[in-house]
Amino acid sequence: MKIKDLLAKGEPTLSFEVFPPKTEDKLESVEAAALEIAGLHPAFMSVTYGAGGGTSRYTVDIASSIMNHGVTPLAHLTCVSSTKEKVHGVLEELKDRGIENILALRGDIPADGKVEKDYQYASQLIAEIKAAGDFCIGAACYPEGHVESVNKTADIQHLKEKVEAGCDFVTTQMFFDNNILYNYLYRIREKGIMVPVIAGIMPVTNSAQIKRICSMSGTYLPSRFKAIVDRFGDNPAAMKQAGIAYATEQIIDLIANHVNGIHVYSMNKPDVAAQIKNSLSEIVR
Ligand code: FAD
């Protein structure tokens, strides 16, 4: 099923994300985790694309397994480190497997700055996917602004270019204060960006994640969130429980405010996905 058709129903949707392994020996365990999450019957599941594209086969394989277990997959695809030939090879494979949803991304610029010359921005990839077949295309958006953008206004203008190139919905970068999203929605709607916006929610369940988030410039951490990390950061079990509760509260507030699309960055953790899903059993069906 196309995700745009799912979203058009106007009902709350809960979806989960998994990421492929870097090496073949981990493929089986990642696939097992993905299928356990698929057993929770989410609206759809996304599979990320390894930076550089070296593990693209795993993305396609895992997305395919998810589909064979009755859940709609969303395959991510990045372009900045790829040639057109590589991108079109992946598109053909997705078509062959009947995968019709793609999250089209630029990808991060590698630390050594070495990129291919075929693509500079996600909007170019979106236009190409649109021309290559009947795909439903999603893109990324950044309620706090993308780290490289000069300001939020320019970033929103570039989001508009992605929508004009043919993207059907957008998924947000994680955020920990819902007011940031509400403000962003106001701004993008004002600029005529009317595609569905899926809120990306990260349940922060361990100290490694906290360190990573703190190192990401620009992610605002509300004092309520910081207090949880201060109090429970050194106690893994308590941090996990509190992180899941925080994410669940964020989701309930979003749905109460008619943000219907909720995507959980579930990080290959079926137990985290299950706890969130169970806590929302009467809210998202
Ligand atoms: P773009 O939309 O191309 O934007 C990149 C930057 O360029 C922005 O600052 C934008 O404002 C600017 N820009 C865009 N167009 C122009 C223009 N015409 N002129 C000047 N500036 C311009 N990474 C992965 O490697 N694999 C994944 O699976 C993955 N999944 C993700 C999923 C989500 C929901 C999100 C939010 C991010 C994901 N990322 C992933 C990370 C993403 O690749 C990075 O954030 C990357 O730096 C930007 O990708 P983009 O598609 O948003 O880029």
Coordinates of C-alpha atoms and ligand atoms in Angstrom, one line a residue:
M1 CA 0.0 0.0 0.0
K2 CA 1.1 3.5 -0.7
I3 CA 1.8 5.5 2.5
K4 CA 0.1 8.6 1.1
D5 CA -3.1 6.6 0.8
L6 CA -2.8 5.4 4.4
L7 CA -2.3 9.0 5.6
A8 CA -5.2 10.2 3.5
K9 CA -7.6 8.3 5.8
G10 CA -7.0 11.0 8.4
E11 CA -6.7 8.4 11.3
P12 CA -3.7 8.2 13.7
T13 CA -1.0 5.9 12.4
L14 CA 1.9 4.4 14.3
S15 CA 5.0 3.3 12.4
F16 CA 8.4 2.0 13.4
E17 CA 11.9 2.3 12.0
V18 CA 14.7 -0.2 11.8
F19 CA 18.3 0.1 10.5
P20 CA 20.2 -2.5 8.5
P21 CA 23.4 -4.0 9.9
K22 CA 26.8 -2.9 8.6
T23 CA 27.9 -6.5 8.1
E24 CA 26.4 -9.7 6.8
D25 CA 26.8 -11.6 10.0
K26 CA 24.3 -9.3 11.8
L27 CA 21.7 -9.5 9.1
E28 CA 19.8 -12.5 10.6
S29 CA 19.5 -10.9 14.0
V30 CA 18.4 -7.5 12.6
E31 CA 15.9 -9.2 10.3
A32 CA 14.5 -11.1 13.3
A33 CA 14.1 -7.9 15.3
A34 CA 12.4 -6.3 12.3
L35 CA 10.0 -9.1 12.0
E36 CA 9.2 -9.0 15.7
I37 CA 8.3 -5.4 15.3
A38 CA 6.3 -6.2 12.2
G39 CA 4.3 -8.6 14.4
L40 CA 3.0 -5.6 16.3
H41 CA 1.1 -4.7 13.0
P42 CA 2.3 -1.1 12.7
A43 CA 0.9 1.1 9.9
F44 CA 4.2 0.8 8.1
M45 CA 7.9 0.2 8.8
S46 CA 10.8 2.1 7.5
V47 CA 14.3 0.7 6.8
T48 CA 17.1 3.2 6.8
Y49 CA 19.9 3.3 4.2
G50 CA 23.5 3.0 5.3
A51 CA 25.6 6.1 4.6
G52 CA 27.5 5.6 1.4
G53 CA 25.1 2.9 0.1
G54 CA 27.4 0.0 0.7
T55 CA 24.7 -1.9 2.5
S56 CA 21.8 -1.0 0.2
R57 CA 21.1 -4.7 -0.4
Y58 CA 20.3 -5.2 3.3
T59 CA 17.8 -2.3 3.1
V60 CA 16.0 -3.9 0.2
D61 CA 16.2 -7.4 1.7
I62 CA 14.8 -6.3 5.1
A63 CA 12.1 -4.1 3.5
S64 CA 11.1 -7.2 1.4
S65 CA 10.9 -9.5 4.5
I66 CA 8.7 -6.9 6.3
M67 CA 6.4 -6.8 3.3
N68 CA 6.2 -10.6 3.2
H69 CA 5.1 -10.4 6.8
G70 CA 2.1 -8.3 5.8
V71 CA 3.5 -4.8 6.8
T72 CA 4.0 -2.0 4.3
P73 CA 7.7 -1.1 4.0
L74 CA 9.2 2.3 3.4
A75 CA 12.8 1.9 2.0
H76 CA 15.1 4.8 2.6
L77 CA 17.5 5.8 -0.3
T78 CA 20.3 8.4 -0.1
C79 CA 22.0 9.9 -3.1
V80 CA 25.0 12.2 -2.3
S81 CA 27.5 9.3 -2.1
S82 CA 25.9 7.5 -5.1
T83 CA 26.1 7.6 -8.8
K84 CA 23.0 7.7 -10.9
E85 CA 23.7 4.2 -12.0
K86 CA 23.7 2.9 -8.4
V87 CA 20.5 4.8 -7.6
H88 CA 18.7 3.4 -10.6
G89 CA 19.9 -0.1 -9.8
V90 CA 18.3 0.2 -6.4
L91 CA 15.1 1.6 -7.9
E92 CA 14.9 -1.3 -10.2
E93 CA 15.4 -3.8 -7.4
L94 CA 12.7 -2.0 -5.3
K95 CA 10.3 -2.2 -8.3
D96 CA 11.1 -5.9 -8.8
R97 CA 10.2 -6.6 -5.2
G98 CA 7.0 -4.6 -5.3
I99 CA 8.2 -2.0 -2.8
E100 CA 6.4 1.2 -3.6
N101 CA 7.4 3.6 -0.8
I102 CA 10.7 5.4 -0.7
L103 CA 12.1 8.0 1.7
A104 CA 14.4 10.0 -0.6
L105 CA 17.3 11.6 1.1
R106 CA 20.5 13.4 0.3
G107 CA 22.5 11.6 3.1
D108 CA 25.1 13.2 5.3
I109 CA 28.3 14.6 3.7
P110 CA 31.0 12.2 4.8
A111 CA 33.7 13.5 7.2
D112 CA 36.3 13.4 4.4
G113 CA 34.0 15.4 2.1
K114 CA 34.3 12.9 -0.7
V115 CA 31.0 12.6 -2.5
E116 CA 29.9 11.6 -6.0
K117 CA 29.1 14.4 -8.4
D118 CA 25.7 13.2 -9.6
Y119 CA 23.5 14.6 -6.8
Q120 CA 23.8 17.6 -4.5
Y121 CA 20.3 17.7 -2.9
A122 CA 17.4 15.3 -2.1
S123 CA 15.1 17.3 -4.4
Q124 CA 17.1 16.0 -7.4
L125 CA 16.7 12.4 -6.2
I126 CA 13.0 13.0 -5.7
A127 CA 12.5 14.3 -9.3
E128 CA 14.4 11.2 -10.6
I129 CA 12.4 8.7 -8.5
K130 CA 9.2 10.4 -9.7
A131 CA 10.2 10.0 -13.3
A132 CA 11.4 6.4 -12.7
G133 CA 8.1 4.8 -11.7
D134 CA 4.9 4.9 -9.7
F135 CA 6.5 5.3 -6.3
C136 CA 5.1 7.0 -3.2
I137 CA 7.9 9.4 -2.2
G138 CA 8.7 10.7 1.3
A139 CA 11.4 13.2 2.3
A140 CA 13.0 14.4 5.5
C141 CA 12.2 17.7 7.3
Y142 CA 13.7 19.5 10.2
P143 CA 11.5 21.4 12.7
E144 CA 14.6 22.9 14.3
G145 CA 16.3 23.6 10.9
H146 CA 18.8 21.3 9.1
V147 CA 22.3 21.8 10.6
E148 CA 23.8 23.1 7.4
S149 CA 21.0 25.5 6.5
V150 CA 21.7 29.2 7.1
N151 CA 18.3 29.7 8.7
K152 CA 14.9 28.1 9.1
T153 CA 13.4 30.2 6.3
A154 CA 15.9 28.9 3.8
D155 CA 15.4 25.4 5.0
I156 CA 11.6 25.6 4.6
Q157 CA 12.1 27.0 1.1
H158 CA 14.3 24.0 0.3
L159 CA 11.6 21.7 1.7
K160 CA 9.1 23.3 -0.6
E161 CA 11.4 22.4 -3.5
K162 CA 11.3 18.8 -2.4
V163 CA 7.5 18.9 -2.4
E164 CA 7.4 20.5 -5.8
A165 CA 9.8 17.9 -7.1
G166 CA 7.2 15.3 -6.2
C167 CA 7.3 14.2 -2.6
D168 CA 4.0 13.0 -1.1
F169 CA 4.8 13.3 2.6
V170 CA 7.5 14.3 4.9
T171 CA 8.9 12.8 8.1
T172 CA 10.5 15.0 10.8
Q173 CA 13.9 14.7 12.5
M174 CA 13.4 13.9 16.2
F175 CA 12.4 16.6 18.5
F176 CA 11.7 16.6 22.3
D177 CA 9.4 19.6 22.6
N178 CA 6.1 19.3 20.7
N179 CA 5.8 23.1 20.6
I180 CA 8.7 23.1 18.1
L181 CA 6.7 21.0 15.8
Y182 CA 3.5 23.0 16.2
N183 CA 5.4 26.2 15.4
Y184 CA 7.0 24.5 12.4
L185 CA 3.7 23.2 11.0
Y186 CA 2.3 26.7 11.2
R187 CA 5.3 28.1 9.2
I188 CA 5.4 25.4 6.5
R189 CA 1.6 25.6 6.0
E190 CA 1.9 29.3 5.7
K191 CA 4.4 28.7 2.9
G192 CA 1.9 26.5 1.1
I193 CA 3.5 23.1 2.0
M194 CA 0.4 21.0 2.5
V195 CA 1.7 17.4 2.3
P196 CA 1.2 15.2 5.4
V197 CA 3.9 15.6 8.1
I198 CA 4.8 12.5 10.1
A199 CA 6.3 13.3 13.5
G200 CA 9.5 11.4 14.2
I201 CA 9.8 10.4 17.8
M202 CA 12.9 9.0 19.4
P203 CA 12.4 7.1 22.7
V204 CA 15.7 7.8 24.4
T205 CA 16.4 4.6 26.4
N206 CA 20.2 4.6 27.1
S207 CA 23.1 6.9 27.8
A208 CA 24.8 6.3 24.4
Q209 CA 21.8 7.7 22.6
I210 CA 21.8 10.7 25.0
K211 CA 25.4 11.5 24.2
R212 CA 24.7 11.2 20.4
I213 CA 21.7 13.6 20.7
C214 CA 23.7 16.1 22.8
S215 CA 26.4 16.1 20.1
M216 CA 23.9 17.0 17.4
S217 CA 23.9 20.7 17.2
G218 CA 20.6 22.4 17.5
T219 CA 18.5 19.7 19.1
Y220 CA 16.6 21.5 21.9
L221 CA 16.4 19.5 25.2
P222 CA 13.6 20.7 27.4
S223 CA 14.4 20.9 31.1
R224 CA 11.8 18.2 31.8
F225 CA 13.8 15.9 29.5
K226 CA 17.2 16.9 31.1
A227 CA 15.8 16.2 34.6
I228 CA 15.0 12.6 33.5
V229 CA 18.5 12.2 32.1
D230 CA 20.1 13.7 35.2
R231 CA 18.2 11.5 37.5
F232 CA 18.1 8.2 35.6
G233 CA 21.0 8.4 33.1
D234 CA 23.2 6.1 35.1
N235 CA 20.5 3.5 35.8
P236 CA 19.8 1.7 32.4
A237 CA 16.5 0.1 33.5
A238 CA 15.1 3.3 34.9
M239 CA 16.3 5.4 32.0
K240 CA 14.7 3.0 29.6
Q241 CA 11.3 3.1 31.4
A242 CA 11.4 6.9 31.7
G243 CA 12.5 7.4 28.1
I244 CA 9.6 5.2 26.8
A245 CA 7.2 7.1 29.1
Y246 CA 8.5 10.5 27.8
A247 CA 8.1 9.4 24.1
T248 CA 4.6 8.0 24.8
E249 CA 3.5 11.3 26.4
Q250 CA 4.9 13.2 23.5
I251 CA 2.9 11.0 21.1
I252 CA -0.3 11.3 23.1
D253 CA 0.0 15.1 23.0
L254 CA 0.7 15.1 19.3
I255 CA -2.3 13.0 18.5
A256 CA -4.5 15.0 20.8
N257 CA -3.4 18.0 18.7
H258 CA -4.3 16.2 15.5
V259 CA -0.8 15.3 14.4
N260 CA -1.9 11.9 13.2
G261 CA 1.3 10.5 11.6
I262 CA 3.6 9.2 14.3
H263 CA 6.9 7.5 13.4
V264 CA 8.9 5.9 16.2
Y265 CA 12.7 5.6 15.8
S266 CA 12.6 2.2 17.4
M267 CA 16.3 1.4 16.7
N268 CA 15.8 -2.4 16.1
K269 CA 14.3 -2.8 19.6
P270 CA 11.1 -4.8 19.5
D271 CA 10.5 -4.4 23.3
V272 CA 10.6 -0.6 23.1
A273 CA 8.2 -0.7 20.1
A274 CA 5.9 -3.1 21.9
Q275 CA 5.7 -1.0 25.0
I276 CA 4.8 2.1 23.1
K277 CA 2.3 0.3 20.9
N278 CA 0.6 -1.3 24.0
S279 CA 0.5 2.1 25.8
L280 CA -1.4 3.5 22.9
S281 CA -3.7 0.6 22.2
E282 CA -6.9 2.6 22.6
I283 CA -5.5 5.7 20.9
V284 CA -4.0 4.3 17.7
R285 CA -5.7 1.2 16.3
Ligands
FAD1 P1 18.4 18.0 1.6 O1 16.9 18.1 1.6 O2 19.0 17.9 0.2 O3 19.0 19.2 2.4 C1 20.3 19.2 2.8 C2 20.7 20.6 3.1 O4 20.8 21.3 1.9 C3 19.7 21.4 4.0 O5 20.5 22.3 4.8 C4 18.9 22.2 3.0 O6 18.3 23.3 3.5 C5 20.0 22.5 1.9 N1 19.4 22.6 0.5 C6 18.5 21.8 -0.1 N2 18.3 22.2 -1.4 C7 19.2 23.3 -1.5 C8 19.5 24.1 -2.7 N3 18.8 24.0 -3.8 N4 20.4 25.1 -2.5 C9 21.1 25.3 -1.3 N5 20.8 24.5 -0.2 C10 19.9 23.5 -0.3 N6 20.7 9.5 6.5 C11 21.1 8.3 5.9 O7 22.3 8.2 5.6 N7 20.3 7.2 5.8 C12 19.0 7.3 6.1 O8 18.3 6.3 6.0 C13 18.5 8.5 6.7 N8 17.2 8.6 7.1 C14 16.7 9.8 7.6 C15 15.3 9.9 7.9 C16 14.8 11.1 8.4 C17 13.3 11.2 8.7 C18 15.7 12.2 8.6 C19 15.1 13.5 9.2 C20 17.0 12.1 8.3 C21 17.5 10.9 7.7 N9 18.9 10.8 7.4 C22 19.4 9.6 6.8 C23 19.8 11.9 7.6 C24 19.9 12.8 6.3 O9 20.5 12.1 5.2 C25 20.7 14.0 6.7 O10 20.0 14.8 7.6 C26 21.3 14.8 5.5 O11 22.3 15.7 6.0 C27 20.2 15.7 4.8 O12 19.4 14.9 4.0 P2 18.1 15.6 3.3 O13 17.5 14.6 2.5 O14 17.2 16.3 4.3 O15 18.8 16.7 2.4

